[in-house]
Short mmCIF file of C-alpha atoms and ligand atoms in Angstrom, two decimals:
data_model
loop_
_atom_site.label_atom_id
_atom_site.label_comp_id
_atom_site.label_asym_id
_atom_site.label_seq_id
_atom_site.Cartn_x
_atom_site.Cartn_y
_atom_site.Cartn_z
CA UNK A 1 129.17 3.18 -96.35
CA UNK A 2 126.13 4.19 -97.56
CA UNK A 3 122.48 2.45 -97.95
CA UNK A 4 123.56 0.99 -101.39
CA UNK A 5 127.24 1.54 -101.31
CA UNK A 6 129.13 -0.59 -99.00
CA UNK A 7 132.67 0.42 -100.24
CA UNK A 8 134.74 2.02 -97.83
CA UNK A 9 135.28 6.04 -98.58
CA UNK A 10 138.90 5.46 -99.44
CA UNK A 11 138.19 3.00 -102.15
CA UNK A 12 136.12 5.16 -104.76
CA UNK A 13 138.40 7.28 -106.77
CA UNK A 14 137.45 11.16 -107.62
CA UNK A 15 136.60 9.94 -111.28
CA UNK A 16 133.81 7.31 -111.48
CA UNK A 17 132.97 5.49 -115.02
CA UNK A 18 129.42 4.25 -114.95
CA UNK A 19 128.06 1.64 -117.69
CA UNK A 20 124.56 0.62 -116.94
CA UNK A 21 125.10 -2.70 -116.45
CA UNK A 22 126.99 -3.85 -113.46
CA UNK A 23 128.47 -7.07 -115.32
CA UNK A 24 129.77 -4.59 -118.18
CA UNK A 25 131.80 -2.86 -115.21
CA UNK A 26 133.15 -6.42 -114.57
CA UNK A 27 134.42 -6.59 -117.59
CA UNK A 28 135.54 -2.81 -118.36
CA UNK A 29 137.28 -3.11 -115.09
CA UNK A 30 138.98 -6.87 -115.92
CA UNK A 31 139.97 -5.35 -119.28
CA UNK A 32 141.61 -2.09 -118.89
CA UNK A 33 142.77 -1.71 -115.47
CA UNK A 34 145.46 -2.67 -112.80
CA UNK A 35 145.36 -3.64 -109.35
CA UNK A 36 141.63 -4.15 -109.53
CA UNK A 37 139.22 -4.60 -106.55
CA UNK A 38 135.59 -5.45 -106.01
CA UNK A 39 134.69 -2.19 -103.76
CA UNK A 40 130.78 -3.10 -103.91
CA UNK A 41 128.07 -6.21 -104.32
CA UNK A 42 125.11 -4.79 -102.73
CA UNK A 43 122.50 -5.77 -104.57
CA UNK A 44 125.04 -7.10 -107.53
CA UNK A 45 125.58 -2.92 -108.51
CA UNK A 46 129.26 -4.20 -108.54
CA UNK A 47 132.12 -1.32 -108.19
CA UNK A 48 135.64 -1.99 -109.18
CA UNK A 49 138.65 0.38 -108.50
CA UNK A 50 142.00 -0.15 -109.73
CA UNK A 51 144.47 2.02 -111.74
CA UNK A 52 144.81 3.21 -115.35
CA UNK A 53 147.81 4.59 -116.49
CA UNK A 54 148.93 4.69 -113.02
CA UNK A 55 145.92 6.93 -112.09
CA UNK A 56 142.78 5.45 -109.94
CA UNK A 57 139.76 5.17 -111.49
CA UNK A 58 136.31 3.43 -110.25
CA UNK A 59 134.00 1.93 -113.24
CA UNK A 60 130.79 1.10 -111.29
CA UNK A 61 126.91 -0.46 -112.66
CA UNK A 62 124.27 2.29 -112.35
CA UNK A 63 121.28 0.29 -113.00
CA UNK A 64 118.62 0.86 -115.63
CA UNK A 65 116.69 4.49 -114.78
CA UNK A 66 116.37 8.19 -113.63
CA UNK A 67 115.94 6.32 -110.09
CA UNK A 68 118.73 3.80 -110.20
CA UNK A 69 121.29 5.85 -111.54
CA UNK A 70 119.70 9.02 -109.59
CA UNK A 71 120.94 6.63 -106.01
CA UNK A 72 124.33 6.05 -107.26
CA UNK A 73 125.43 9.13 -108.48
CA UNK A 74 123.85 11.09 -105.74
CA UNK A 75 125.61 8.93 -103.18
CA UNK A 76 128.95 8.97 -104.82
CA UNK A 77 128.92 12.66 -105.04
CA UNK A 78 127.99 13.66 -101.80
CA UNK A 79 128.98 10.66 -99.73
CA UNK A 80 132.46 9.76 -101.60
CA UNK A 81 133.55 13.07 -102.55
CA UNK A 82 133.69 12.17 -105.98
CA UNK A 83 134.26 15.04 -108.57
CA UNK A 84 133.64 13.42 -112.02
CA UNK A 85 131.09 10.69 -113.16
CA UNK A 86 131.12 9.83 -116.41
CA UNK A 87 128.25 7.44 -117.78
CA UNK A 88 129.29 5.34 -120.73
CA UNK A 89 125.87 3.49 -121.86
CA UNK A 90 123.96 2.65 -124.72
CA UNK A 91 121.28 4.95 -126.78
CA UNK A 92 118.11 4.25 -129.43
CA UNK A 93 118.32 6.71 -132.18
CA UNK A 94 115.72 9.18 -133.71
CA UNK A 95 117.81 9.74 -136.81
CA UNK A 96 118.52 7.76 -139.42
CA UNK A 97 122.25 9.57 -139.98
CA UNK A 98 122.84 8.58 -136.88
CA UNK A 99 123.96 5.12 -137.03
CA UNK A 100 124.50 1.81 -134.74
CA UNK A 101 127.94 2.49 -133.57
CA UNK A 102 128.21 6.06 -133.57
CA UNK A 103 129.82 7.51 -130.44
CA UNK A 104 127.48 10.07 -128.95
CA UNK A 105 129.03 12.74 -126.41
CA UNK A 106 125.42 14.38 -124.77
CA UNK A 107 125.37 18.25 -124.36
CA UNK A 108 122.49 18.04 -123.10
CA UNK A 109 119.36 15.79 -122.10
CA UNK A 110 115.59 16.34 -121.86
CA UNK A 111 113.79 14.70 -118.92
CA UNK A 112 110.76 12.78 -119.26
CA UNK A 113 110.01 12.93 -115.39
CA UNK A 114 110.38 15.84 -112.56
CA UNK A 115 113.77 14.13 -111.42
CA UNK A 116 115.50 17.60 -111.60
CA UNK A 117 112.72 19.40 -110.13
CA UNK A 118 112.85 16.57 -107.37
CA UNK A 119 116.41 16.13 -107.05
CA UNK A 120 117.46 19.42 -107.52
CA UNK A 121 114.75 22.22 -107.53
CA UNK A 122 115.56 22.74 -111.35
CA UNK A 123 112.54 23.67 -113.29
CA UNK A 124 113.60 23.30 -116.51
CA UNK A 125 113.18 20.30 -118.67
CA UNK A 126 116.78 20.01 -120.23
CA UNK A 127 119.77 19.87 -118.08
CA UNK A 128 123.44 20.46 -119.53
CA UNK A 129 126.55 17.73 -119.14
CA UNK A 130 129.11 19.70 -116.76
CA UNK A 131 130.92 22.15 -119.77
CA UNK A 132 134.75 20.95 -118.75
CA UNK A 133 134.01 17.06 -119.27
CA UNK A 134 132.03 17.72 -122.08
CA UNK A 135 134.72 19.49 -123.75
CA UNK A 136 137.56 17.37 -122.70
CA UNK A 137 135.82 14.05 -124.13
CA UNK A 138 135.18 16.46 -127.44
CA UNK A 139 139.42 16.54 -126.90
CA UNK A 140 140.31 13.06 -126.67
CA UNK A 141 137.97 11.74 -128.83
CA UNK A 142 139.77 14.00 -131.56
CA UNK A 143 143.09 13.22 -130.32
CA UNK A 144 142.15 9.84 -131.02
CA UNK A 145 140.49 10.34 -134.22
CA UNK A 146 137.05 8.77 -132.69
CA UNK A 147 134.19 10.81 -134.14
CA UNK A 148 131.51 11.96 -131.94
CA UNK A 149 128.25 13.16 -132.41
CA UNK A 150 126.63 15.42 -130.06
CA UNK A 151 123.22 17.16 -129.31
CA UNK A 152 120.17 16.71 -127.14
CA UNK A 153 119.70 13.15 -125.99
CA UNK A 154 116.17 11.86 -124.58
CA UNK A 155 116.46 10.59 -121.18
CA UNK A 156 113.28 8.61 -121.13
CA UNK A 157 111.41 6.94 -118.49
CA UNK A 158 109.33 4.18 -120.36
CA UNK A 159 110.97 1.70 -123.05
CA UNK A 160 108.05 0.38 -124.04
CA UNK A 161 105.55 3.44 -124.81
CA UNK A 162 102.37 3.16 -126.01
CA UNK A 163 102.44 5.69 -128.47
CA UNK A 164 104.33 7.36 -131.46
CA UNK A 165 106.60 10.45 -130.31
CA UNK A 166 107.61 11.20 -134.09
CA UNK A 167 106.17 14.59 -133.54
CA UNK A 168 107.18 14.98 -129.69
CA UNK A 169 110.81 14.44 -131.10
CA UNK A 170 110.69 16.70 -133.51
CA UNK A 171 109.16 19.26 -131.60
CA UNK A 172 111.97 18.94 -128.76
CA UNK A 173 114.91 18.35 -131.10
CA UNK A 174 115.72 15.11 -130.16
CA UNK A 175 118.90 12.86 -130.90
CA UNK A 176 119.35 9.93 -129.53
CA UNK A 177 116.77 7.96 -126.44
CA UNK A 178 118.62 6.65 -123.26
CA UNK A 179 117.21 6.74 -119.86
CA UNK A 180 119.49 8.09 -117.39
CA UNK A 181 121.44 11.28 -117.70
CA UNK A 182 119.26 14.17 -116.91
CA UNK A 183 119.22 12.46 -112.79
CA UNK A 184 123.14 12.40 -113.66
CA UNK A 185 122.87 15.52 -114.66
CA UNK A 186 120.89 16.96 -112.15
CA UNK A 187 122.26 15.78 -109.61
CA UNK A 188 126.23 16.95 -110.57
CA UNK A 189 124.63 20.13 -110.72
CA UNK A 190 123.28 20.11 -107.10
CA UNK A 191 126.36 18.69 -105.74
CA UNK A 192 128.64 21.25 -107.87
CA UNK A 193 130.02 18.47 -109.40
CA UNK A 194 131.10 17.21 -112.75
CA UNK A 195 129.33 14.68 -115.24
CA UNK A 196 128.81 13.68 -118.49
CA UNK A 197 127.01 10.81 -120.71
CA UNK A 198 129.28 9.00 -123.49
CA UNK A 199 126.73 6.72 -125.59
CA UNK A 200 126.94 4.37 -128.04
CA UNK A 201 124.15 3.74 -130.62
CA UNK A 202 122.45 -0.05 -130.49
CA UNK A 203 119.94 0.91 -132.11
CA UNK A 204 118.10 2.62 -134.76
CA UNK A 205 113.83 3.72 -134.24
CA UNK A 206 114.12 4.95 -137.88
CA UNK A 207 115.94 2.59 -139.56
CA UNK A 208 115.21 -0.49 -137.19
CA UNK A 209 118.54 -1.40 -137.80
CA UNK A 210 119.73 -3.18 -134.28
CA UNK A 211 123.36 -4.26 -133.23
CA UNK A 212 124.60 -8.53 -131.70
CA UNK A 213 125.71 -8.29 -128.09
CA UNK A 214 128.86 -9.41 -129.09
CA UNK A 215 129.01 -6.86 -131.86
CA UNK A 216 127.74 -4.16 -128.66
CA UNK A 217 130.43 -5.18 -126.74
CA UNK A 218 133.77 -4.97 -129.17
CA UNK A 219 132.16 -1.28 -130.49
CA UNK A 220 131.58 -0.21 -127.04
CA UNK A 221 135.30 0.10 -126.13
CA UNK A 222 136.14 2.40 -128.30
CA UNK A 223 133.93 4.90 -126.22
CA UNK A 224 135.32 3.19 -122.88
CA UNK A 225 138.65 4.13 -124.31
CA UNK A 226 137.70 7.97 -124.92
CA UNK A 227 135.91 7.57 -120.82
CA UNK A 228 139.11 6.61 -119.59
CA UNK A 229 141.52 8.83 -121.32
CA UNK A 230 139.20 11.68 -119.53
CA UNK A 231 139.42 9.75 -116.24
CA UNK A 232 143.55 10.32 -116.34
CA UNK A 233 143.86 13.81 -117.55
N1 ADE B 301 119.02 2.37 -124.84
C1 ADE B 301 119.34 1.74 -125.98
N2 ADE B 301 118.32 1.73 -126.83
C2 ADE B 301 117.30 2.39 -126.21
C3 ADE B 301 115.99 2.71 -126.56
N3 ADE B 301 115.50 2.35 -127.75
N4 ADE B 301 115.24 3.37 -125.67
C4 ADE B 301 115.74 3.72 -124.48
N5 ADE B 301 116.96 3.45 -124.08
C5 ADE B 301 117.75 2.80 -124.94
#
């Protein structure tokens, strides 16, 4: 047990899926696998385990934020001996090739806040995914002919800014906008761990073009899919 965890040790497996939203690990988890069990409510960040393909896998809510997810994964690494997180969310896109729908597989992601420097005592503004989940999600998505696209994804703190960061994307050579993986990031790093950030485009800052929940939800399986593949292997 931890302060926001109040799953036993034994019932988080080494892999851990993480959607943002604790009802979409509801459903991931009521979809896809066997034998399922609540592991955590606290504070409705619900935590499922159950099996895959015979293999255990947890798929648990990180929250919105650097912070939220920052408390999750930090605790699951270090307090759960977990090896491999895996965030499957959703992203905003700077580009207007890059479309609602595409799957995005982050190399890397530039901080908005001093989370790594907090965190971690890294001083640099972009943090890299862990290089062997990266790769392998680069593997299975080809094995299963899903495309991905892949770059440097803005892990923003504010949603609603104030200002226009046209030239602030530019200059930084950014993708996609979602607001949690550098703390991921960061934090695998400290802990020696693995992690990477699957996303799924909902919507488009160029075009304006926006996605249905219900539309949301059927197109974000197909990433869940490549997540869980990588969970197994
Ligand atoms: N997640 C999905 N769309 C987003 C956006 N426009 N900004 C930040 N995070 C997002």
């Amino acid at each position: 047990m931890t302060p926001h965890i109040s799953a036993k040790k034994e019932e988080i497996a080494k892999t851990v899926l993480m959607p943002g939203d604790p009802l979409r690990a509801k459903k991931i988890a009521e979809t896809y696998l066997e034998n399922v069990k609540l592991v955590n409510e606290v504070r409705n960040m619900f935590m499922y385990t159950g099996t895959y393909k015979g293999i255990e896998v947890t798929i648990a809510g990180s929250g919105m934020g650097c912070p939220s997810i920052g408390i999750y994964s930090y605790e699951l690494f270090n307090f759960y001996d977990v090896e491999n997180i895996i965030r499957i969310g959703s992203a905003g896109s700077y580009k207007k090739e890059i479309k609602v729908y595409d799957v995005y597989n982050v190399k890397e992601a530039y901080g908005d806040s001093n989370y790594a420097k907090l965190a971690a005592n890294i001083d640099d503004k972009v943090i890299k995914a862990g290089t062997k989940l990266y790769s392998l999600i680069e593997k299975i998505a080809e094995e299963k002919n899903i495309k991905t696209l892949t770059g440097r994804a803005h892990s923003a703190d504010v949603f609603y800014r104030h200002d226009d960061i046209t030239e602030f994307v530019k200059e930084n050579n950014l993708d996609v906008v979602e607001m949690e993986s550098v703390a991921l990031f960061a934090n695998a790093i400290r802990a020696k761990k693995q992690a990477a950030c699957l996303l799924t485009i909902s919507d488009n800052l160029v075009t304006k073009e926006v996605t249905t929940a219900e539309e949301r939800q059927n197109n974000f399986m197909q990433m869940v899919e490549i997540a869980l593949e990588v969970a197994v292997k």
